Structure formats: structure tokens, C-alpha cells
Amino acid sequence: MLLRLLLGDQLHIGHSWFKADPDPVVCYTLMEILPETAYVAHHIQKVVGFFGAMRAFAAELEAAGHRVRYFTLDAPDNQQSFESNCRALIAELGATRFEYLLPDEYRVDQQLAAFASSLDIPAQAFDTEHFLAPREAVQQQFAGKKTYLMEAFYRKIRAQYGILMAPDGKTPLHGQWNFDAENRKKLPKNIVVPPAPRYFREVTDIVQMLARMGVRTIGTIEARHFDWPLTRAEALDTLRQFVQLRLSQFGDYQDAMSGRDWLLFHSRLSFVLNIKLLHPLEVVEACVTHWQKKPDAVPFAALEGFVRQIIGWREYMRGIYWAEMPGYRDLNFFEHQQPLPGWFWTANTKMRCLQHSIGQSLERAYAHHIQRLMVTGNFALLLGVHPDETDAWYLGIYMDALEWVEITNTRGMSQFADGGLVGTKPYVSSANYIHKMSDYCAGCAYNKDQRYGPDACPFNSLYWDFYDRHRAKLERNPRIGMMYKVWDAMAGEERAKILERAAWCRENAELL
Ligand SMILES: Cc1cc2nc3c(=O)[nH]c(=O)nc-3n(C[C@H](O)[C@H](O)[C@H](O)COP(=O)(O)OP(=O)(O)OC[C@H]3O[C@@H](n4cnc5c(N)ncnc54)[C@H](O)[C@@H]3O)c2cc1C
Ligand code: SF4
């Protein structure tokens, strides 16, 4: 008998394990484990989503004739650890071999490697066959270099897989690798945003089980109308709807934010991609095929922009994770120590951009990239929040948050806690950028144009205060030097008032 362990983010039906006919001597096991729900406070939709998708996947495997042993969280024989449950199953089944798929999280990777080597039966780990680049890809490509470069990494993968390449296989289609410059528009007032894909199902049983088992969660859920895709069929439907309804405008509005709609032209595919219900190549293929059929309807810039997220940023972040862990999770370049304001868990702030982005996150376990980067992340960085606190919030609140892609985005891209490994400069802005890309400022209690005074937008003073405090670390950065010229050119009295307002905001962050 062979025992094979599948983790909750390894629901990849296309894996070669499942290509052969079901074998009665192979038993697959999936398990809901208490400690996995507790290392941070997760959004209730995330816990329900993972367990719901795992249960559906186990049922699919069984329906296809595979032997499956599923541990619900409240099963009497669930010993609440991968190791203990697997040991018990090995004994019960008389298993003579143990196999598992390589985890994407460093901690679990170490844990299962130690478990496998402690067994007295042969054990082996297999690739998940999900990612396009191996774990070591970033480390190998940039060996000996001081920084990593997403663009170079992206080009390599694109050429290697022949995605959007000219017939010579070496140059990019349409002669240019990156069309990002065409992709930065504000949402027009009269634009019609297509309805988001939603899959209403009742999950009351899982919600009640979590309450019974004392699982601590954040956020809200509509247990009778849970709307996330949880099966492969629903994941494919989400992809189909994105390609048909949103892809053509993804490029134009990928950086736009609006209080009118939570999804805009984004795909909402990160959760189903991260649990591997979808393969990145099939996502790319669906987009490219649609564009080939309707070249006039889908601007090439939109297609290239979306493909870059999937085969560029997503794979790149994973490569950074494996190149830099475990040290990455302790980095704090700016030595920030401030706690995250309590309203990150309630959305109870007068700042409309934050109120909307956090409120939406609590309600939907989702925010799109610019809300995460230029609203919540921007504010946490300007305020000087300790990256451990910021990481814990992002890791808990988002449906798609798994450490390999959360920490690299949060600690790296958003908080610059790695000192410039992922990004070449900190992503900070004043109200200027938020106003340019959103309709938030119009209905805000604060004045986007003021830098000091009780009504001044907190982003404005905190922005200059951030540069002022970190002058020694940032002044020599060629992409930033200009900001110091602007700051130094301001009148001394003006600068003092800005710093005074920033100090007040930092001391009274809970009141903002
Ligand atoms: C502070 C911060 C934290 C983040 N945490 C996570 C996280 O925990 N999990 C996660 O999957 N993404 C994370 N991201 C990246 C990105 O914000 C989400 O992938 C995206 O918002 C998911 O929504 P979507 O599927 O509608 O994406 P779309 O805008 O439709 O983009 C398409 C896909 O591209 C991929 N993608 C886009 N940008 C990135 C990126 N920077 N890194 C990796 N993949 C990317 C995702 O798979 C996404 O589904 C984070 C970004 C920031 C700034
Ligand atoms: S004025 Fe400032 S706080 Fe208010 S929405 Fe605009 S950027 Fe956000």
C-alpha cells in the first residue's frame, strides 16, 4: 500500500499522479489541521474556502475511483498534525511507502522533509508540476548580482515557453517586451463594469464546525451564499468570464481604484491559481487564444500586461521566496516598530481610501493589487509599522494569501523591508497618486491638497516625514534623489509644519 499526502493548496487534478487509472493500492489523504488555521488570524472566507475546496477535490478524486482518506477538522481520529495523522494511517493501512508533493511554504517543506526522513519506510517528495520555473530559478539566474530583476526573469520565461514571441522565437511579438506604459488609466465615470463571477453555495456546516472547534477568524461571511469558486469547473468558469468580459480592459484600468466597485477589471483568479485548481499555462493559453480570435477587441497591451502578472510577477515572487528564505521573514530595513492601527481590523477610519480598501477586504477577503500596494501598504510603510505586523495582516485577510507570495509582496514589494531586493524604490505616495488613480478623495473627510492642519490628508505629511526620517538610507538611491531636492527647496517653516502634522498623525494613528 502507498500513502500519498496532498496539502490544501495542492488540488492539481492535472498532476501526473492522477493521469494513470486509479490504483487500489494507492491511498490519497487530505487533512484539515487546527494549527494551520491558527498561525495568524485568517479571514473566515479563507478557512472556509480552503476546506471547501479540499472537500470538493477529495470528492472528485473518489468519484474518479481513487481511494481517499479525508480528515475533517472535527473528526474524532484527527490528531491535528500532518505527521501524527500520516503515522496513524501508515500503521492502519500497512503502508510500505509514503509520498508527498513539495510544499510551497518553507516551514511545511522543512516539517515534511524531517517527517519523511524519520519514517522507517521509503519516502519521496515529488514536484507539484504547477509552476513554470523551478524553485531555484531566480537564485540561479541572478547568482552573484546585488539585486534581482523581474523584467529579465519574465523575458527568459516568455522565450523559454514561446509565449507571445515572434516566429524567430527570440524577439517579442510586436517588437517590444513590455507595454506597461499604456496601462495606467483612471476609471471613467460612465464606464460599465461587468458583474463579478459568483458561485452561491451553502457553507453553514463548515462555519458551524469552525465555531465548535474554537477557530479564531476575522472578517465576515455569507454562509448561505458563499461566492468563491471552489471546484475546477468553477475555476474554469471564472477564467472564461474574465477572458470574455474583462481582459480587454484589464490593461487600461489595472491600476485604477474606485468606491463604486470592488473587482473592476481584475480576474479574481489568484485563489484558484494558488490552490492549483488552475495551471498558469492554461490561464495564459485561454487569454492568448481569445486574443487570437478577437485581435481587434483585445488590445495587445492588455494581453501582455496580464500575461506578465502570471508568468512574470507570480513566478518571480516564488523564486525570490526560495532564494531568500528563511532570513527574509526577519528583514526590517527601516527598523520600523510602530503597531498596525486597530482600525485595520474594523475599517473604522475617516480616511476614505483606507476605509474602502479595508472594509472591502473584511467583507470579501479580496482587494486588488493597487489597493494592497498604494493604499494599505503605502499607509503602513509611511506610518512606520513593523513588517511583522503588516505581514500578519496580509497573510490573514486575503483569500489568496500563502506565505511564498504574500511575504515577498508585503515585506518586499510593499514595505521595502528587504532594502531593495524586489523593488528598486519604496512604493510610497502622497494623496496625489491616490487622487489620480481613484475617486476616493472626493468623499473623504480629509483634504487631499493640504499638507498640514487638522484637515490635511495624513498621507501628505507622512510622505515627506518618511523621506526626511530615512534620508541616510534613501538619498543616494538614483530613483529618489530628486525628492530630496524638492523637500530641501521648501521653506523651513513649511517643512516644520509638515513634520509637526506627521508626528501628530504617528502618535494618534488610532484616531485618523
Ligand atoms: C502587499 C501585497 C500583498 C499581496 N499578497 C498576495 C498574496 O498573498 N497572494 C497573492 O496571490 N497575491 C498577492 N499579492 C499580489 C496581487 O495583489 C494579487 O495576486 C492580486 O491582487 C489578486 O487578485 P486577482 O486575481 O484579481 O489579480 P489580477 O489583477 O487579475 O492579476 C492576475 C494574476 O496575476 C498574479 N499576480 C499579479 N500580481 C502579482 C504579484 N505582485 N505577485 C504574485 N502574483 C501576482 C496573480 O496570480 C493574479 O491572480 C499581493 C500584493 C501586494 C501589494
Ligand atoms: S484625501 Fe487622503 S485619506 Fe482621504 S481618500 Fe484621499 S488620499 Fe485617502
XYZ file of C-alpha atoms and ligand atoms in Angstrom:
573
model
C 0.000 0.000 0.000
C 1.239 3.503 -0.883
C 0.147 6.566 1.111
C 0.169 9.923 -0.696
C -0.349 13.184 1.182
C -1.968 16.181 -0.544
C -1.876 19.601 1.106
C -4.752 22.091 0.900
C -3.043 24.132 -1.830
C -2.178 21.089 -3.964
C -5.508 20.486 -5.684
C -3.958 19.918 -9.112
C -6.021 17.343 -10.988
C -3.663 17.577 -13.975
C -0.757 16.206 -11.907
C 0.802 13.049 -13.312
C -0.275 11.192 -10.148
C -3.839 11.363 -11.395
C -3.180 10.612 -15.047
C -2.928 6.836 -14.544
C -6.045 4.769 -13.831
C -6.976 4.674 -10.139
C -4.802 2.150 -8.346
C -6.378 0.321 -5.382
C -3.021 0.144 -3.607
C -2.691 3.944 -3.556
C -4.460 5.906 -0.828
C -4.589 9.720 -1.014
C -5.033 11.674 2.172
C -6.085 15.280 2.774
C -6.473 16.746 6.238
C -7.887 19.834 7.928
C -5.464 20.677 10.739
C -6.039 23.083 13.638
C -2.518 24.618 13.807
C -2.806 25.522 10.088
C -5.838 27.661 10.939
C -4.107 29.369 13.860
C -0.619 30.680 12.928
C -2.309 34.005 12.137
C -5.972 35.022 12.422
C -7.295 34.132 8.965
C -10.321 35.572 7.238
C -13.265 33.245 7.774
C -13.816 33.057 3.994
C -10.247 31.871 3.551
C -10.571 28.996 6.034
C -13.957 28.009 4.628
C -12.630 28.362 1.081
C -9.646 26.102 1.689
C -11.658 23.419 3.492
C -14.490 23.648 0.968
C -12.116 23.275 -1.979
C -10.267 20.390 -0.302
C -13.533 18.561 0.382
C -14.709 19.083 -3.182
C -11.362 17.856 -4.544
C -11.447 14.748 -2.338
C -14.977 14.025 -3.559
C -13.816 14.449 -7.170
C -10.965 12.016 -6.645
C -13.309 9.470 -5.075
C -15.806 9.874 -7.896
C -12.976 9.134 -10.331
C -12.297 5.859 -8.495
C -9.333 6.891 -6.307
C -9.083 5.750 -2.728
C -9.152 8.781 -0.411
C -8.893 9.254 3.336
C -10.146 12.727 4.347
C -9.829 14.124 7.875
C -12.326 16.850 8.687
C -11.212 19.246 11.419
C -13.631 17.704 13.904
C -13.083 14.040 13.021
C -12.588 12.070 16.269
C -9.461 10.363 14.882
C -7.903 13.653 13.639
C -4.738 14.138 15.711
C -4.327 17.693 14.326
C -0.897 17.268 12.763
C 0.230 16.017 9.353
C 2.812 13.789 10.971
C 0.574 12.127 13.566
C -2.265 11.531 11.121
C 0.107 10.122 8.496
C 1.818 7.852 11.029
C -1.559 6.514 12.148
C -2.616 5.948 8.526
C 0.643 4.197 7.642
C 0.048 1.808 10.534
C -3.651 1.334 9.772
C -3.122 0.692 6.041
C 0.112 -1.215 6.480
C 1.644 1.250 4.014
C 5.083 0.342 2.719
C 5.775 3.690 1.064
C 4.992 7.392 1.705
C 4.908 10.107 -0.952
C 4.067 13.802 -0.882
C 4.190 16.840 -3.156
C 6.785 19.524 -2.414
C 5.132 22.210 -0.242
C 5.290 25.836 -1.342
C 5.799 27.057 2.193
C 9.267 26.913 3.743
C 8.016 25.882 7.208
C 5.920 22.974 5.878
C 8.700 21.984 3.491
C 11.107 21.592 6.413
C 8.472 19.864 8.505
C 7.605 17.232 5.886
C 11.230 16.630 4.906
C 12.014 15.896 8.568
C 8.968 13.652 8.827
C 9.854 11.742 5.651
C 13.375 11.066 6.851
C 12.107 9.903 10.236
C 9.989 7.130 8.716
C 11.164 3.552 8.558
C 9.513 3.034 5.158
C 10.756 4.609 1.902
C 9.501 8.164 1.387
C 9.751 10.500 -1.578
C 8.755 14.067 -2.477
C 7.513 14.992 -5.967
C 7.205 18.277 -7.798
C 3.715 19.825 -7.839
C 4.023 20.297 -11.640
C 2.343 23.664 -11.245
C 4.945 26.384 -11.673
C 6.747 27.206 -14.914
C 10.120 27.807 -13.268
C 11.858 25.640 -10.670
C 12.237 26.856 -7.072
C 15.874 27.805 -7.698
C 15.237 29.786 -10.907
C 15.695 33.310 -9.519
C 18.690 32.321 -7.430
C 20.376 30.741 -10.433
C 19.595 33.489 -12.948
C 20.880 36.261 -10.688
C 23.742 34.451 -8.957
C 26.398 36.975 -7.900
C 24.176 40.014 -8.609
C 23.161 42.528 -5.910
C 19.541 42.792 -6.983
C 17.064 40.680 -8.858
C 15.264 41.995 -11.904
C 11.701 40.906 -12.664
C 11.854 42.098 -16.253
C 14.870 39.923 -17.103
C 13.274 36.942 -15.374
C 9.995 37.472 -17.244
C 11.682 37.699 -20.628
C 13.523 34.469 -20.018
C 10.338 32.551 -19.158
C 8.485 34.075 -22.079
C 11.151 32.993 -24.531
C 11.528 29.584 -22.913
C 7.803 28.823 -23.231
C 7.370 30.645 -26.543
C 4.653 32.919 -25.160
C 3.859 35.995 -27.286
C 7.071 35.551 -29.258
C 7.824 36.431 -32.887
C 8.341 33.490 -35.286
C 12.127 33.614 -34.673
C 11.430 32.530 -31.064
C 13.894 35.124 -29.772
C 12.234 38.507 -30.140
C 8.925 39.528 -28.600
C 5.789 39.741 -30.689
C 5.238 43.339 -31.853
C 8.896 44.111 -31.127
C 8.502 45.121 -27.504
C 8.551 43.044 -24.298
C 6.571 45.310 -22.028
C 3.606 47.578 -22.759
C 3.118 48.790 -19.187
C 3.356 52.455 -20.142
C -0.013 52.112 -21.946
C -1.720 50.582 -18.912
C -2.369 53.335 -16.364
C -5.771 54.983 -16.678
C -8.240 56.271 -14.121
C -11.732 54.732 -14.270
C -14.060 56.901 -16.383
C -17.283 57.924 -14.611
C -19.653 56.316 -17.104
C -17.861 53.010 -17.669
C -19.901 49.822 -17.212
C -18.087 47.266 -15.062
C -19.200 43.681 -15.757
C -20.698 41.736 -12.833
C -18.228 39.642 -10.851
C -18.402 35.852 -11.218
C -20.072 34.405 -8.125
C -20.869 30.829 -7.092
C -23.501 30.721 -4.422
C -23.283 27.732 -2.155
C -24.262 26.980 1.397
C -21.277 26.521 3.742
C -23.102 26.720 7.074
C -21.819 23.272 8.103
C -18.162 24.374 7.798
C -18.831 27.701 9.531
C -20.539 25.923 12.430
C -17.710 23.399 12.666
C -15.136 26.231 12.895
C -17.119 27.826 15.727
C -17.401 24.476 17.552
C -13.680 23.886 17.192
C -12.820 27.371 18.503
C -11.092 28.578 15.302
C -10.380 32.320 15.624
C -11.127 34.205 12.398
C -11.524 37.741 11.087
C -13.905 39.262 8.530
C -17.444 38.305 7.627
C -19.086 35.576 5.551
C -22.456 34.963 3.979
C -22.640 31.303 4.871
C -25.688 30.618 2.728
C -24.302 32.387 -0.332
C -20.566 31.725 -0.275
C -19.414 33.024 -3.608
C -15.823 31.919 -4.207
C -15.008 29.311 -6.883
C -14.094 26.076 -5.083
C -14.066 23.431 -7.813
C -12.143 23.029 -11.028
C -15.329 23.631 -13.030
C -15.938 26.907 -11.181
C -12.310 27.937 -11.553
C -12.541 27.361 -15.309
C -15.752 29.351 -15.394
C -14.077 32.259 -13.553
C -11.290 32.151 -16.126
C -13.771 32.054 -19.012
C -15.695 35.030 -17.635
C -12.504 37.025 -17.129
C -11.290 36.356 -20.648
C -14.627 37.245 -22.231
C -15.700 40.169 -20.062
C -12.659 41.812 -18.501
C -9.401 41.024 -20.264
C -9.856 43.668 -22.954
C -9.942 46.430 -20.307
C -7.592 44.857 -17.775
C -4.621 46.805 -19.078
C -6.230 50.225 -19.114
C -7.653 50.001 -15.609
C -5.347 47.637 -13.743
C -4.097 50.488 -11.536
C -7.485 52.170 -11.112
C -9.371 52.212 -7.796
C -12.987 53.086 -7.143
C -15.506 53.116 -4.326
C -18.075 52.038 -6.937
C -16.841 48.505 -7.489
C -14.536 46.024 -5.744
C -13.275 43.928 -8.649
C -13.206 46.307 -11.623
C -11.388 44.526 -14.468
C -9.313 42.153 -12.355
C -9.572 38.392 -12.725
C -10.038 37.162 -9.132
C -8.005 34.133 -10.168
C -5.278 34.269 -7.502
C -7.063 31.941 -5.065
C -7.798 29.197 -7.598
C -4.311 29.563 -9.061
C -2.648 29.383 -5.650
C -4.517 26.237 -4.613
C -3.655 24.872 -8.064
C -7.175 24.300 -9.352
C -5.873 26.170 -12.392
C -2.485 25.885 -14.065
C -0.750 29.164 -15.029
C -0.191 27.938 -18.590
C -3.871 27.228 -19.154
C -4.690 30.726 -17.919
C -2.190 32.233 -20.357
C -3.377 29.997 -23.195
C -7.017 30.975 -22.639
C -6.090 34.666 -22.868
C -3.861 34.276 -25.916
C -6.428 32.141 -27.765
C -9.150 34.704 -27.101
C -6.916 37.498 -28.362
C -6.048 35.481 -31.486
C -9.744 35.048 -32.204
C -10.590 38.694 -31.488
C -7.432 40.722 -32.089
C -9.418 43.924 -32.523
C -11.359 43.500 -29.284
C -8.373 42.864 -27.002
C -5.538 45.419 -27.063
C -2.168 43.697 -27.142
C -1.071 45.866 -24.180
C -3.879 44.376 -22.056
C -2.926 40.835 -23.039
C 0.798 41.379 -22.431
C 0.089 43.147 -19.128
C -1.969 40.233 -17.836
C 0.427 37.559 -19.080
C 3.257 39.407 -17.286
C 1.400 39.114 -13.971
C 1.009 35.359 -14.350
C 4.315 34.210 -15.828
C 6.372 37.190 -14.647
C 5.439 38.530 -11.232
C 3.912 35.362 -9.828
C 6.803 33.079 -10.776
C 9.370 35.732 -9.855
C 7.973 36.182 -6.343
C 8.142 32.448 -5.810
C 11.761 32.434 -6.968
C 12.643 35.226 -4.538
C 10.952 33.347 -1.718
C 13.084 30.251 -2.247
C 16.232 32.294 -2.829
C 15.825 34.284 0.389
C 14.030 32.150 2.964
C 14.237 31.712 5.899
C 16.088 35.017 6.505
C 13.545 37.018 4.505
C 10.854 36.864 7.179
C 13.071 38.801 9.640
C 14.080 41.684 7.367
C 13.242 45.201 8.570
C 15.414 47.588 6.525
C 13.909 50.767 8.012
C 13.800 49.315 11.552
C 10.142 50.216 11.781
C 8.484 49.470 15.127
C 5.018 51.089 15.078
C 1.992 48.810 15.649
C -0.668 48.491 12.971
C -3.622 50.735 13.906
C -6.574 48.795 15.325
C -8.864 50.046 12.553
C -7.093 47.717 10.103
C -9.443 45.100 11.642
C -12.579 47.239 11.600
C -12.189 49.738 8.724
C -13.261 52.363 11.222
C -11.178 55.265 9.901
C -12.110 58.630 8.398
C -9.628 58.147 5.561
C -11.904 57.064 2.739
C -9.288 55.239 0.687
C -8.376 53.087 3.690
C -11.943 52.742 4.873
C -12.984 51.372 1.473
C -9.963 49.149 0.857
C -10.006 47.637 4.350
C -13.817 47.423 4.504
C -13.856 45.558 1.210
C -11.098 43.222 2.421
C -13.042 42.378 5.579
C -16.197 41.814 3.576
C -14.719 39.888 0.651
C -11.245 38.638 1.623
C -10.170 40.390 -1.564
C -8.543 43.640 -2.620
C -6.838 44.220 -5.915
C -3.164 44.943 -6.309
C -3.180 48.736 -6.173
C -5.433 48.808 -3.112
C -2.941 46.467 -1.383
C 0.130 48.330 -2.596
C -0.805 52.007 -2.762
C -3.443 52.294 -0.056
C -2.970 49.846 2.836
C 0.688 49.026 2.167
C 1.599 52.625 1.394
C -0.012 53.823 4.625
C 1.624 51.120 6.787
C 5.033 51.993 5.341
C 4.608 55.743 5.752
C 3.422 55.253 9.327
C 6.434 53.057 10.078
C 4.626 49.839 11.016
C 6.753 46.835 11.962
C 6.767 44.477 8.940
C 5.841 41.511 11.174
C 2.528 43.218 11.906
C 1.938 44.133 8.287
C 2.765 40.604 7.150
C 0.413 39.021 9.686
C -2.432 41.235 8.494
C -1.908 40.452 4.798
C -1.361 36.766 5.462
C -4.610 36.579 7.383
C -7.004 38.732 5.463
C -6.683 37.682 1.830
C -8.159 34.580 0.298
C -5.054 34.096 -1.853
C -2.529 34.668 0.948
C 0.075 31.936 1.099
C 3.431 32.831 2.553
C 5.506 32.410 -0.634
C 3.529 35.068 -2.466
C 2.326 37.129 0.493
C 5.665 37.799 2.190
C 7.521 38.676 -0.991
C 4.796 41.121 -1.962
C 4.296 42.579 1.514
C 7.713 42.643 3.134
C 9.453 43.017 -0.211
C 7.493 44.984 -2.764
C 5.232 46.908 -0.413
C 7.301 47.562 2.735
C 10.811 47.650 1.172
C 11.918 45.735 4.260
C 14.450 43.855 2.097
C 16.206 47.142 1.302
C 15.540 46.873 -2.436
C 15.732 43.234 -3.469
C 12.253 43.079 -5.014
C 11.674 46.743 -5.833
C 14.167 49.418 -6.722
C 12.477 52.061 -4.559
C 9.792 52.140 -1.857
C 6.213 52.301 -3.130
C 5.102 55.412 -1.237
C 2.912 58.260 -2.354
C 1.048 61.284 -1.074
C -2.659 61.876 -1.761
C -1.623 62.951 -5.235
C -1.294 59.423 -6.603
C -4.400 58.124 -4.818
C -6.437 61.001 -6.206
C -5.018 60.466 -9.684
C -5.958 56.779 -9.742
C -9.226 56.741 -7.767
C -12.424 58.508 -6.799
C -11.706 58.091 -3.088
C -10.579 61.627 -2.240
C -13.788 63.289 -3.396
C -15.814 61.870 -0.490
C -13.091 61.938 2.158
C -13.159 63.769 5.497
C -9.597 64.951 4.814
C -8.376 67.491 2.312
C -6.158 65.948 -0.341
C -4.495 69.276 -1.115
C -3.391 70.216 2.379
C -0.118 69.098 3.932
C -0.680 70.317 7.472
C -3.509 71.430 9.703
C -6.207 69.230 11.271
C -7.980 68.564 7.942
C -4.861 67.747 5.945
C -4.715 64.313 4.337
C -2.411 62.220 6.572
C -0.666 60.717 3.536
C 0.741 64.155 2.623
C 2.660 64.871 5.810
C 3.612 61.246 6.432
C 5.042 61.077 2.915
C 7.563 63.858 3.486
C 8.201 62.711 7.025
C 9.097 59.250 5.665
C 11.691 60.698 3.304
C 13.009 63.002 5.985
C 13.391 60.219 8.588
C 15.081 57.834 6.176
C 17.326 60.283 4.402
C 20.502 58.362 5.224
C 19.101 55.183 3.693
C 17.413 56.655 0.629
C 19.165 59.812 -0.502
C 21.705 58.032 -2.666
C 19.060 55.945 -4.458
C 19.132 57.331 -8.027
C 15.346 56.903 -8.360
C 14.712 59.004 -5.243
C 17.354 61.732 -5.085
C 15.010 64.185 -6.841
C 12.528 64.040 -3.931
C 15.157 65.402 -1.572
C 15.757 68.337 -3.904
C 12.020 69.154 -3.755
C 11.965 68.745 0.040
C 15.040 70.889 0.563
C 13.614 73.600 -1.674
C 10.560 74.018 0.574
C 10.634 76.876 3.086
C 11.888 75.860 6.528
C 8.627 76.905 8.168
C 6.616 74.792 5.721
C 8.786 71.775 6.404
C 8.431 72.217 10.170
C 4.617 72.342 9.930
C 4.574 69.206 7.764
C 6.776 67.314 10.222
C 4.659 68.500 13.129
C 1.479 67.238 11.451
C 3.208 63.915 10.640
C 4.326 63.499 14.258
C 0.747 64.079 15.381
C -0.549 61.510 12.877
C 2.015 58.947 14.001
C 1.213 59.458 17.672
C -2.539 59.476 17.109
C -2.829 56.896 14.336
C -5.788 55.246 16.067
C -7.790 58.479 15.688
C -7.206 59.090 11.988
C 1.060 43.965 -0.117
C 0.654 42.931 -1.136
C 0.329 41.648 -0.730
C -0.021 40.678 -1.673
N -0.313 39.416 -1.228
C -0.628 38.456 -2.130
C -0.936 37.138 -1.698
O -0.902 36.825 -0.512
N -1.262 36.205 -2.632
C -1.319 36.517 -3.960
O -1.627 35.635 -4.766
N -1.019 37.743 -4.409
C -0.687 38.729 -3.528
N -0.399 39.989 -3.982
C -0.343 40.232 -5.436
C -1.668 40.733 -6.066
O -2.120 41.857 -5.365
C -2.750 39.648 -6.073
O -2.253 38.486 -6.704
C -3.976 40.109 -6.860
O -4.470 41.299 -6.307
C -5.039 39.028 -6.848
O -6.210 39.467 -7.474
P -6.596 38.993 -8.948
O -6.544 37.519 -9.015
O -7.883 39.632 -9.296
O -5.394 39.581 -9.770
P -5.262 40.236 -11.230
O -5.038 41.676 -11.077
O -6.362 39.791 -12.099
O -3.874 39.610 -11.717
C -3.826 38.321 -12.317
C -2.966 37.362 -11.566
O -1.613 37.737 -11.626
C -0.935 37.281 -10.469
N -0.258 38.424 -9.857
C -0.460 39.724 -10.106
N 0.405 40.482 -9.401
C 1.135 39.635 -8.677
C 2.195 39.810 -7.744
N 2.664 41.027 -7.413
N 2.715 38.707 -7.193
C 2.269 37.494 -7.492
N 1.280 37.271 -8.379
C 0.724 38.330 -8.962
C -1.978 36.689 -9.544
O -1.933 35.293 -9.636
C -3.280 37.220 -10.098
O -4.361 36.339 -9.898
C -0.057 40.997 -3.054
C 0.275 42.291 -3.439
C 0.624 43.244 -2.502
C 0.989 44.607 -2.971
S -7.727 62.639 0.967
Fe -6.078 61.329 1.693
S -7.008 59.958 3.180
Fe -8.653 60.901 2.007
S -9.070 59.433 0.334
Fe -7.600 60.935 -0.439
S -5.609 60.013 -0.055
Fe -7.074 58.895 1.200
